[in-house]
mmCIF file with all atom_site columns, C-alpha atoms in Angstrom:
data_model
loop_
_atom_site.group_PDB
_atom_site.id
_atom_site.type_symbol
_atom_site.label_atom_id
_atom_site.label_alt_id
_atom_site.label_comp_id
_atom_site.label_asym_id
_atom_site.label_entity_id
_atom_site.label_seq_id
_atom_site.pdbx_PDB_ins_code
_atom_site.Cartn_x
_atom_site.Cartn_y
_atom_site.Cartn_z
_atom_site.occupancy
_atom_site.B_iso_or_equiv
_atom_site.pdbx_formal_charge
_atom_site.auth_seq_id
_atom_site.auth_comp_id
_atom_site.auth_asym_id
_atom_site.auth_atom_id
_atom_site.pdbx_PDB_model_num
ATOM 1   C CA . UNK A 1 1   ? -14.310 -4.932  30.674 1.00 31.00 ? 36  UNK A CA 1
ATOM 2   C CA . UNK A 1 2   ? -11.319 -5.958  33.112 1.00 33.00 ? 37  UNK A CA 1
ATOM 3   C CA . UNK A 1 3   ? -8.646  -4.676  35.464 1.00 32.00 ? 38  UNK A CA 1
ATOM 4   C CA . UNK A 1 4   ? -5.919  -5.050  33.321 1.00 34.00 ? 39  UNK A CA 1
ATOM 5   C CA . UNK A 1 5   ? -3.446  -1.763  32.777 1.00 29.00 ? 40  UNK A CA 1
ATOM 6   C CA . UNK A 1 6   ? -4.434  -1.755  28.797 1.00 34.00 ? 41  UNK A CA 1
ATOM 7   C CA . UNK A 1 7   ? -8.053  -2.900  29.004 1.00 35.00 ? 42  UNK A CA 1
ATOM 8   C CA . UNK A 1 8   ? -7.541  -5.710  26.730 1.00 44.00 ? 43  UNK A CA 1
ATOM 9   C CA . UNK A 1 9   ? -7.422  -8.449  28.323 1.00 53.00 ? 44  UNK A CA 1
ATOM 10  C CA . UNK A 1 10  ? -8.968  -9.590  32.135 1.00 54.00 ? 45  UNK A CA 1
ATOM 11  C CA . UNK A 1 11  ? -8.885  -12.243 34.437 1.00 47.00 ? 46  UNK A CA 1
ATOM 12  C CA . UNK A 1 12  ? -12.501 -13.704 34.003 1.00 45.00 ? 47  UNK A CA 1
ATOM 13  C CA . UNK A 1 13  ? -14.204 -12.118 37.079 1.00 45.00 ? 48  UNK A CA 1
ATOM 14  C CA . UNK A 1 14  ? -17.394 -11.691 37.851 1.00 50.00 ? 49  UNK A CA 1
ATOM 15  C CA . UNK A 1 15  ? -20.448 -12.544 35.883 1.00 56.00 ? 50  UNK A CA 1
ATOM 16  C CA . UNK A 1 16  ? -19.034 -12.488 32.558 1.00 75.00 ? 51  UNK A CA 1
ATOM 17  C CA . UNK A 1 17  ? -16.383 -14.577 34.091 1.00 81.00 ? 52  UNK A CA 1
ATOM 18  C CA . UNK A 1 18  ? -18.874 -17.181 35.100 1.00 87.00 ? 53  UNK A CA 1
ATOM 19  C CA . UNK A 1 19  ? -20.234 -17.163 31.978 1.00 94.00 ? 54  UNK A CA 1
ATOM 20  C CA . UNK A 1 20  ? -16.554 -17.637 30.283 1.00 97.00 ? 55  UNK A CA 1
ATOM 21  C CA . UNK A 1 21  ? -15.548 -20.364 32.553 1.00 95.00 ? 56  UNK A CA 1
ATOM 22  C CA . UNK A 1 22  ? -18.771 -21.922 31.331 1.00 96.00 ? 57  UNK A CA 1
ATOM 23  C CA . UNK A 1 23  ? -18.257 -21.561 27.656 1.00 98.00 ? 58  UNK A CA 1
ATOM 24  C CA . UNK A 1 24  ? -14.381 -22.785 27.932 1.00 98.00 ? 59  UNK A CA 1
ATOM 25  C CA . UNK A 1 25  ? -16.283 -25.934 29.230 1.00 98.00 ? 60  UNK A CA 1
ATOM 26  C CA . UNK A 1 26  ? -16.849 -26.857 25.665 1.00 98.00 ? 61  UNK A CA 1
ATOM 27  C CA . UNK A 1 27  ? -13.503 -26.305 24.363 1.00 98.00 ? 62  UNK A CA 1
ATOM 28  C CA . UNK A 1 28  ? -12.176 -28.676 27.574 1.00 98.00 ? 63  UNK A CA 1
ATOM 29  C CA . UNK A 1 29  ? -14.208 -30.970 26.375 1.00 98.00 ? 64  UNK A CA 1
ATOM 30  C CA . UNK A 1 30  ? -12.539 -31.242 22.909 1.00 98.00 ? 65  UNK A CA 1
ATOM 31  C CA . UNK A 1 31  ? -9.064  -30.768 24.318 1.00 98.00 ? 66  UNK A CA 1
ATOM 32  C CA . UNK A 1 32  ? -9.723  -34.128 26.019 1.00 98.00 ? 67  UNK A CA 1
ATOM 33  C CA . UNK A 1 33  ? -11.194 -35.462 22.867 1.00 98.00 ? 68  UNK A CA 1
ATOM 34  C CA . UNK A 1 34  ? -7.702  -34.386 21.180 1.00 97.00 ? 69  UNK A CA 1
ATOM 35  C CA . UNK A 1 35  ? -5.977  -35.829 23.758 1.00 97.00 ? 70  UNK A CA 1
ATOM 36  C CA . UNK A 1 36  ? -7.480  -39.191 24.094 1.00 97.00 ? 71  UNK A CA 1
ATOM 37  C CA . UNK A 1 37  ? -7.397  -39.612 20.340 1.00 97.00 ? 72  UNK A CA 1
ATOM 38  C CA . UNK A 1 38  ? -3.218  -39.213 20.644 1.00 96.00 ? 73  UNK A CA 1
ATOM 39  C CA . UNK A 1 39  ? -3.322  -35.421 19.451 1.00 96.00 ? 74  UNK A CA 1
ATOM 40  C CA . UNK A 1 40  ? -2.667  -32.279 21.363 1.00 96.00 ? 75  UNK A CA 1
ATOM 41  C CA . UNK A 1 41  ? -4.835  -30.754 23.840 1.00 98.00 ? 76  UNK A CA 1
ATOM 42  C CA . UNK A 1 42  ? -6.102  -27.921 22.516 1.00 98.00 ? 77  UNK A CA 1
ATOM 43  C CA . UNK A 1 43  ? -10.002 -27.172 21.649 1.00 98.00 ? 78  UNK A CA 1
ATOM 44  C CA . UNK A 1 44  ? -12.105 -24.372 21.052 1.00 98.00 ? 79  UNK A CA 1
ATOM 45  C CA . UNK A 1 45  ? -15.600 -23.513 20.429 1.00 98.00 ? 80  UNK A CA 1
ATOM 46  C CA . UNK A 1 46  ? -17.413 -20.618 18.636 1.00 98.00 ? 81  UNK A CA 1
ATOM 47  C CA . UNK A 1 47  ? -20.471 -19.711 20.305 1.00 98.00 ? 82  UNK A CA 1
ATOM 48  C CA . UNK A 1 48  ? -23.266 -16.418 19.626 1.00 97.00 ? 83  UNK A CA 1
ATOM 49  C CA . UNK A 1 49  ? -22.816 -13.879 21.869 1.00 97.00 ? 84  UNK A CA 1
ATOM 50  C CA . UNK A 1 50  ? -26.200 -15.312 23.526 1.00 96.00 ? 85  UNK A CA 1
ATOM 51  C CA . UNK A 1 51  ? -24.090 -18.227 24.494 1.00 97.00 ? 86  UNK A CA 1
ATOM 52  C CA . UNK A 1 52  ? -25.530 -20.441 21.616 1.00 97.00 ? 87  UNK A CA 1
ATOM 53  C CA . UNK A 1 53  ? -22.725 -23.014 20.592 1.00 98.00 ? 88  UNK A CA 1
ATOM 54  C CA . UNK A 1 54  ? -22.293 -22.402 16.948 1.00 98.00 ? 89  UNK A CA 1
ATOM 55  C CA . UNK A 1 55  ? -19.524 -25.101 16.519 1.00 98.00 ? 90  UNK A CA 1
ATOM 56  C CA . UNK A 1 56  ? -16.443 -26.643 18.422 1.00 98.00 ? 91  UNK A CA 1
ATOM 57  C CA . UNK A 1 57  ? -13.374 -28.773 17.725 1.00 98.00 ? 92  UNK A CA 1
ATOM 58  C CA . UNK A 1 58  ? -9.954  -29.511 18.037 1.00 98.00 ? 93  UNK A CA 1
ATOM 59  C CA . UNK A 1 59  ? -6.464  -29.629 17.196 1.00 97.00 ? 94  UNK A CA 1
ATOM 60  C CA . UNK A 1 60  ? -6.366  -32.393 14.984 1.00 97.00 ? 95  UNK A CA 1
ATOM 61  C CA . UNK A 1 61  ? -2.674  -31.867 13.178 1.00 94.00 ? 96  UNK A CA 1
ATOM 62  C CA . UNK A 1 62  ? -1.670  -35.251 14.446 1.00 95.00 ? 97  UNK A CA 1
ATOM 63  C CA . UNK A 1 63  ? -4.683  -37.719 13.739 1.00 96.00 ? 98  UNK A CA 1
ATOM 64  C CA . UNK A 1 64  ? -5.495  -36.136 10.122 1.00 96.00 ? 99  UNK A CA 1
ATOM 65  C CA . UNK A 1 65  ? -1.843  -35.666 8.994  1.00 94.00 ? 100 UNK A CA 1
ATOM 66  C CA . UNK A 1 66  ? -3.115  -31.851 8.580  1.00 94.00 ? 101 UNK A CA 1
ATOM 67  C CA . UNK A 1 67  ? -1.200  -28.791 9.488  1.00 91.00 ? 102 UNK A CA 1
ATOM 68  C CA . UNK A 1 68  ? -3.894  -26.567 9.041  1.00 93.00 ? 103 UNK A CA 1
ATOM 69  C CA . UNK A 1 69  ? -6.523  -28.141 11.407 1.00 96.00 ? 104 UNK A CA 1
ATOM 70  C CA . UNK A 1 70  ? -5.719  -26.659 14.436 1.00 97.00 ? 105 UNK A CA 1
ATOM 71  C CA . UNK A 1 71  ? -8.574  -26.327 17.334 1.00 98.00 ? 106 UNK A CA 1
ATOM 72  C CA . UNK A 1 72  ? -9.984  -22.753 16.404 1.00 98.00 ? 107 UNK A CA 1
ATOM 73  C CA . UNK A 1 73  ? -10.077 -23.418 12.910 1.00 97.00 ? 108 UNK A CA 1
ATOM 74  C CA . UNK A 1 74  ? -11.397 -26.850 13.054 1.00 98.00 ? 109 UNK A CA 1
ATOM 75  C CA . UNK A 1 75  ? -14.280 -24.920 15.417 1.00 98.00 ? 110 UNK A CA 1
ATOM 76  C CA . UNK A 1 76  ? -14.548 -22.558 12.768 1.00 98.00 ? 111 UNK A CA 1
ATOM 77  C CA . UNK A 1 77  ? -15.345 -24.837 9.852  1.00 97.00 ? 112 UNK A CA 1
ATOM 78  C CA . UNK A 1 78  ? -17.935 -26.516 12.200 1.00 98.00 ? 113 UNK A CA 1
ATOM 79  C CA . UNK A 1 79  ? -19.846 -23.601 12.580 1.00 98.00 ? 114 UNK A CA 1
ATOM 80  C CA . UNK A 1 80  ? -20.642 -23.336 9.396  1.00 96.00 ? 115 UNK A CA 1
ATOM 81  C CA . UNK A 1 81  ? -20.934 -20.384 6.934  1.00 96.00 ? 116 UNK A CA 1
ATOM 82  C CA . UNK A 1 82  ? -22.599 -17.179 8.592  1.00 96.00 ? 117 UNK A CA 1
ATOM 83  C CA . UNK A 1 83  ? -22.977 -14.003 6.911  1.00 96.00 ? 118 UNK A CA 1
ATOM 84  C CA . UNK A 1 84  ? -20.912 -11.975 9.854  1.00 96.00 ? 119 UNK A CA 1
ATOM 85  C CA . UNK A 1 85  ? -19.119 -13.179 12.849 1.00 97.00 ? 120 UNK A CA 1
ATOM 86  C CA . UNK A 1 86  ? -18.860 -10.104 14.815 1.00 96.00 ? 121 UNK A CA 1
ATOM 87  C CA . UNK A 1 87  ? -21.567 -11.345 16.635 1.00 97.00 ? 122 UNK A CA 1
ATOM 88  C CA . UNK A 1 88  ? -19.715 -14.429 17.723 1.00 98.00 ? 123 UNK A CA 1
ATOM 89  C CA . UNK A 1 89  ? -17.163 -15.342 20.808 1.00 98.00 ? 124 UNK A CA 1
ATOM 90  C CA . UNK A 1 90  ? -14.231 -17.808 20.089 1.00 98.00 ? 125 UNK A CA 1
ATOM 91  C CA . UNK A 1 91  ? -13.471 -19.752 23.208 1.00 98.00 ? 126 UNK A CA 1
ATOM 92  C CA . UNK A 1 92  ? -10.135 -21.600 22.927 1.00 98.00 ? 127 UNK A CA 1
ATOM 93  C CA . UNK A 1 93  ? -8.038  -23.740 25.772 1.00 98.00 ? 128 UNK A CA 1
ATOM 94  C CA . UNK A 1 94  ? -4.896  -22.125 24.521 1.00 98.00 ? 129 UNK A CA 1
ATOM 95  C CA . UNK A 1 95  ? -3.615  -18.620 23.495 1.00 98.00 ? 130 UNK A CA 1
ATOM 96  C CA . UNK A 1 96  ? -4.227  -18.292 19.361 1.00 97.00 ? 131 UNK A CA 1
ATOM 97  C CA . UNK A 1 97  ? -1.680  -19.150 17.172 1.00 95.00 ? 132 UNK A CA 1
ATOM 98  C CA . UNK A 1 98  ? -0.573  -16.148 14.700 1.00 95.00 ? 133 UNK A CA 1
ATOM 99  C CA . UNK A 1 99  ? -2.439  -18.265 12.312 1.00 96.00 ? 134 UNK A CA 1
ATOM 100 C CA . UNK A 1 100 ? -5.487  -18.490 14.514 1.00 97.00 ? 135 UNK A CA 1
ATOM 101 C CA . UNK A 1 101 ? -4.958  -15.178 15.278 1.00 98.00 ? 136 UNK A CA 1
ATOM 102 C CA . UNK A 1 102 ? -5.336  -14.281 12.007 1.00 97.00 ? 137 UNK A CA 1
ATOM 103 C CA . UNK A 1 103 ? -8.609  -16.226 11.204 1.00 98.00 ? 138 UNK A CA 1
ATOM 104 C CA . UNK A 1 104 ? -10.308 -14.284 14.404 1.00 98.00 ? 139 UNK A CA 1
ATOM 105 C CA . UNK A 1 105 ? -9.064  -10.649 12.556 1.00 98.00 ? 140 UNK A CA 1
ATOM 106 C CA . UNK A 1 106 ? -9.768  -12.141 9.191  1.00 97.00 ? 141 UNK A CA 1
ATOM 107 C CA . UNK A 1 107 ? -13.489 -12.759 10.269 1.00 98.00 ? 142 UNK A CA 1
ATOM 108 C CA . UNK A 1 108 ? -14.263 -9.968  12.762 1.00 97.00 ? 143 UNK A CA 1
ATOM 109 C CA . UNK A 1 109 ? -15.004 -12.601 15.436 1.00 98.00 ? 144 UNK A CA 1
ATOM 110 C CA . UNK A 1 110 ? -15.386 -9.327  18.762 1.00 96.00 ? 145 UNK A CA 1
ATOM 111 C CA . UNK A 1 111 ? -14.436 -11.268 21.498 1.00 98.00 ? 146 UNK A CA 1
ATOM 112 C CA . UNK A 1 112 ? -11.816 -14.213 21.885 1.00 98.00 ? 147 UNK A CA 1
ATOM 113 C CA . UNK A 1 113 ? -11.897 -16.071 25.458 1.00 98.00 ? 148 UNK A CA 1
ATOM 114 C CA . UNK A 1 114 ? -8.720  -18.207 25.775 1.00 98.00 ? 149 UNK A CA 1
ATOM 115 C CA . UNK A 1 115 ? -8.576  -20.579 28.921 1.00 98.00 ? 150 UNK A CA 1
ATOM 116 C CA . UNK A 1 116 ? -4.507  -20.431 29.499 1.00 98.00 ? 151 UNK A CA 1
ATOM 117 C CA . UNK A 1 117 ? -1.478  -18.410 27.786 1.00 98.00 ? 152 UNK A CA 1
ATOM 118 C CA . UNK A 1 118 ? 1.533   -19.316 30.369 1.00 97.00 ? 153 UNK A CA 1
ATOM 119 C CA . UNK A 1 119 ? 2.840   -22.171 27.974 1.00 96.00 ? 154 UNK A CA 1
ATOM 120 C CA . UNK A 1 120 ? 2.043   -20.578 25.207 1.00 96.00 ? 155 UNK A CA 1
ATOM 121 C CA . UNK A 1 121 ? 1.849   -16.736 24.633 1.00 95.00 ? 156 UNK A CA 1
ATOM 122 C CA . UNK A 1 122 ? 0.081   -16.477 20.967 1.00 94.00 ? 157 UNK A CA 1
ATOM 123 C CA . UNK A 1 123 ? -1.597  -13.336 18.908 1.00 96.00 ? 158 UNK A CA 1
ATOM 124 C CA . UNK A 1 124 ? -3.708  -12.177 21.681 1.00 97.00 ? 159 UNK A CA 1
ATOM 125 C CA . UNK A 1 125 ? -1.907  -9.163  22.340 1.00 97.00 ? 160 UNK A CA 1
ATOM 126 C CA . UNK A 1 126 ? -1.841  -8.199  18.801 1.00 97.00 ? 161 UNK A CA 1
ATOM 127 C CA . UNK A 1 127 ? -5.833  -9.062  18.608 1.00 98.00 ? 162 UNK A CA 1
ATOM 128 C CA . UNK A 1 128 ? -6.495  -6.826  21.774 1.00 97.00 ? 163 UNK A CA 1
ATOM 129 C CA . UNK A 1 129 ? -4.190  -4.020  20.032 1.00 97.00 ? 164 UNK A CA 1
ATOM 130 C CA . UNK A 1 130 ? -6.622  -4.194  16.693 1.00 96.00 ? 165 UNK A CA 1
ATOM 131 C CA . UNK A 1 131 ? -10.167 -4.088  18.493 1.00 96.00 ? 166 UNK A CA 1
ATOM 132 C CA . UNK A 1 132 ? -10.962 -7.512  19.787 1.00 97.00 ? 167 UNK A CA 1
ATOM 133 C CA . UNK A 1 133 ? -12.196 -7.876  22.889 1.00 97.00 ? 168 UNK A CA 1
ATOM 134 C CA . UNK A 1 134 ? -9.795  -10.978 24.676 1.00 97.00 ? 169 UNK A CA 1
ATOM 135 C CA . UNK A 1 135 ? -10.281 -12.247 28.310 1.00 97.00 ? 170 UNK A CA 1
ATOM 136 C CA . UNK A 1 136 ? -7.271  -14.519 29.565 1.00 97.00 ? 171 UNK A CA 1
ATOM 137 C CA . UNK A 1 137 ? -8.997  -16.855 32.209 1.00 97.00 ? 172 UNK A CA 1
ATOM 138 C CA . UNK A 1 138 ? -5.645  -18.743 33.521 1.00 97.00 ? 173 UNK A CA 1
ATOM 139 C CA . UNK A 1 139 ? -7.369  -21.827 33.824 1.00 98.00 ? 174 UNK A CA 1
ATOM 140 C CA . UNK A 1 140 ? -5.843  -24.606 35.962 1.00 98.00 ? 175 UNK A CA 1
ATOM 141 C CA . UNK A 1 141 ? -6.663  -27.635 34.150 1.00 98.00 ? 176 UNK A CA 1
ATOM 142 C CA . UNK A 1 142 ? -6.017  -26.317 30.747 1.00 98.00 ? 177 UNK A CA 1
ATOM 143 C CA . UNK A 1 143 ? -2.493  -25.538 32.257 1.00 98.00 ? 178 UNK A CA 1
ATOM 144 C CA . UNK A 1 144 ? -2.521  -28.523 33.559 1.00 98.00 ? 179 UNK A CA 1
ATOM 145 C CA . UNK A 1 145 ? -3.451  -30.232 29.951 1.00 97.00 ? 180 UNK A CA 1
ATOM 146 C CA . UNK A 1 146 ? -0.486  -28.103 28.072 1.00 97.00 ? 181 UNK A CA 1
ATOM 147 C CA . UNK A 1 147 ? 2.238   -28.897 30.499 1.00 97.00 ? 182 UNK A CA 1
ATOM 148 C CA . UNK A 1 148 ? 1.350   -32.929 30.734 1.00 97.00 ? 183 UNK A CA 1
ATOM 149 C CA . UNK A 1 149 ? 1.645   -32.584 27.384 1.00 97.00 ? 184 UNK A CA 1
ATOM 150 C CA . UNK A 1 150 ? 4.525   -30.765 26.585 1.00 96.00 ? 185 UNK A CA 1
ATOM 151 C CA . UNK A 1 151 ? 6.765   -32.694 28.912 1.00 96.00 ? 186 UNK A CA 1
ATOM 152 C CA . UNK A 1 152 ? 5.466   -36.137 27.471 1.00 96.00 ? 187 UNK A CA 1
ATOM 153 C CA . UNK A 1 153 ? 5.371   -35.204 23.777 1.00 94.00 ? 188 UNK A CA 1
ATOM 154 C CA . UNK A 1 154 ? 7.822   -32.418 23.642 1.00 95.00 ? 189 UNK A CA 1
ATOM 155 C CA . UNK A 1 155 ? 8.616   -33.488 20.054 1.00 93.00 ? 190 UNK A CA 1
ATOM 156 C CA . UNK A 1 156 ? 5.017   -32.623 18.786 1.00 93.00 ? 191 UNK A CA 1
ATOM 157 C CA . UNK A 1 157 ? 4.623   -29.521 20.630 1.00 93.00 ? 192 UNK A CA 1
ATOM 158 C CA . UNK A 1 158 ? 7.498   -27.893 18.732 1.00 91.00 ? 193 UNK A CA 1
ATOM 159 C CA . UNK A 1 159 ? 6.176   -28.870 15.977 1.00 90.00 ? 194 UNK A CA 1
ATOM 160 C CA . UNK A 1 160 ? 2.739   -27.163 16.399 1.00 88.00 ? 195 UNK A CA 1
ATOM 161 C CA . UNK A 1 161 ? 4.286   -23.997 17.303 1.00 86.00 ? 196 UNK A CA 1
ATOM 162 C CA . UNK A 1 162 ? 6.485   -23.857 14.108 1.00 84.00 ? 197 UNK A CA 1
ATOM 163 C CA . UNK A 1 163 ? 9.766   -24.572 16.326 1.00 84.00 ? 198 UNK A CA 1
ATOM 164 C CA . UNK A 1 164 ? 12.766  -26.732 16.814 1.00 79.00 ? 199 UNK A CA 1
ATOM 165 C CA . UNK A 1 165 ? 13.297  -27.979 20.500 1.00 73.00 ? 200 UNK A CA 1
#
C-alpha cells in the first residue's frame, strides 16, 4: 500500500493519497471547530470505504467536562450503530490515543488515516502490527494546529495524553 520498510504505514502518495488528503478535510474541519470552541484541536471522521461520511467530531474533553469524548470516539458515536465496521476508514488529525486505538481494534474499523503523529506518536504502530491498514499523511496544518496548541495550552495537552508536564 506504501513505501514504508514494514508496509504499515505510508506517506499518502498517489491516488489514494489524494483521496486521504481529501477525507482528513473533514476531520480539519472539526479540529477547528474544537479549537474555536476553547478545546483541543483534534477531529476525526469515519467515512465508508466509498468515501461516504458516516459521522465526524471532535475532541470535546474540555467543553463537556468529559474524559471520554475524545475526537475518534465522538466520530464514532456520530456514525451511528452499523452492523460491521470493517468496511469503514477512520480519518483522524492526530495519531490515536491507546484508547482510540483500542476502539478502532475493538470494532474492526480496516483502515485508520491519521493527518500528523510528530507531536504525538499514539497506537498506530500497534494497530498496523494487528492488521489495520494505517497511512501517516504528515500534514502541515494539522502540525501546525498541535504545536499552536501545545505551546499555548501546555497545561491541557498533558492532560489529554494522561501526563504531567
Amino acid at each position: 500500500m506504501n513505501g514504508s520498510p514494514e508496509g504499515a504505514t505510508g506517506s499518502g502518495t498517489g491516488q489514494s493519497g489524494a483521496m486521504d488528503a481529501e477525507l482528513l478535510e473533514a476531520a480539519i474541519r472539526e479540529a477547528r471547530a474544537g479549537r474555536a470552541e476553547g478545546g483541543i484541536p483534534i477531529g476525526a471522521a469515519l467515512f465508508h470505504v466509498d468515501g461516504t461520511l458516516l459521522g465526524s467530531g471532535h475532541n470535546r474533553r474540555v467543553q463537556d467536562g468529559d474524559p471520554s469524548m475524545h475526537a475518534e470516539t465522538a466520530a464514532f458515536r456520530d456514525a451511528g450503530r452499523r452492523a460491521t465496521y470493517r468496511d469503514t476508514i477512520m480519518v483522524t488529525t492526530l495519531s490515536p490515543c491507546w484508547y482510540c486505538s483500542g476502539l478502532v481494534r475493538q470494532f474492526n474499523i480496516g483502515r485508520v488515516v491519521i493527518g500528523e503523529a510528530r507531536t504525538f506518536h499514539g497506537g498506530h504502530d500497534w494497530l498496523a502490527e494487528h492488521g489495520v491498514a494505517v497511512t501517516v499523511l504528515d500534514d502541515a496544518e494539522c502540525v501546525s494546529m498541535m504545536t499552536e496548541f501545545i505551546a499555548a495550552e501546555p497545561h491541557l495537552w498533558f492532560e489529554d495524553i494522561g501526563e504531567t508536564p
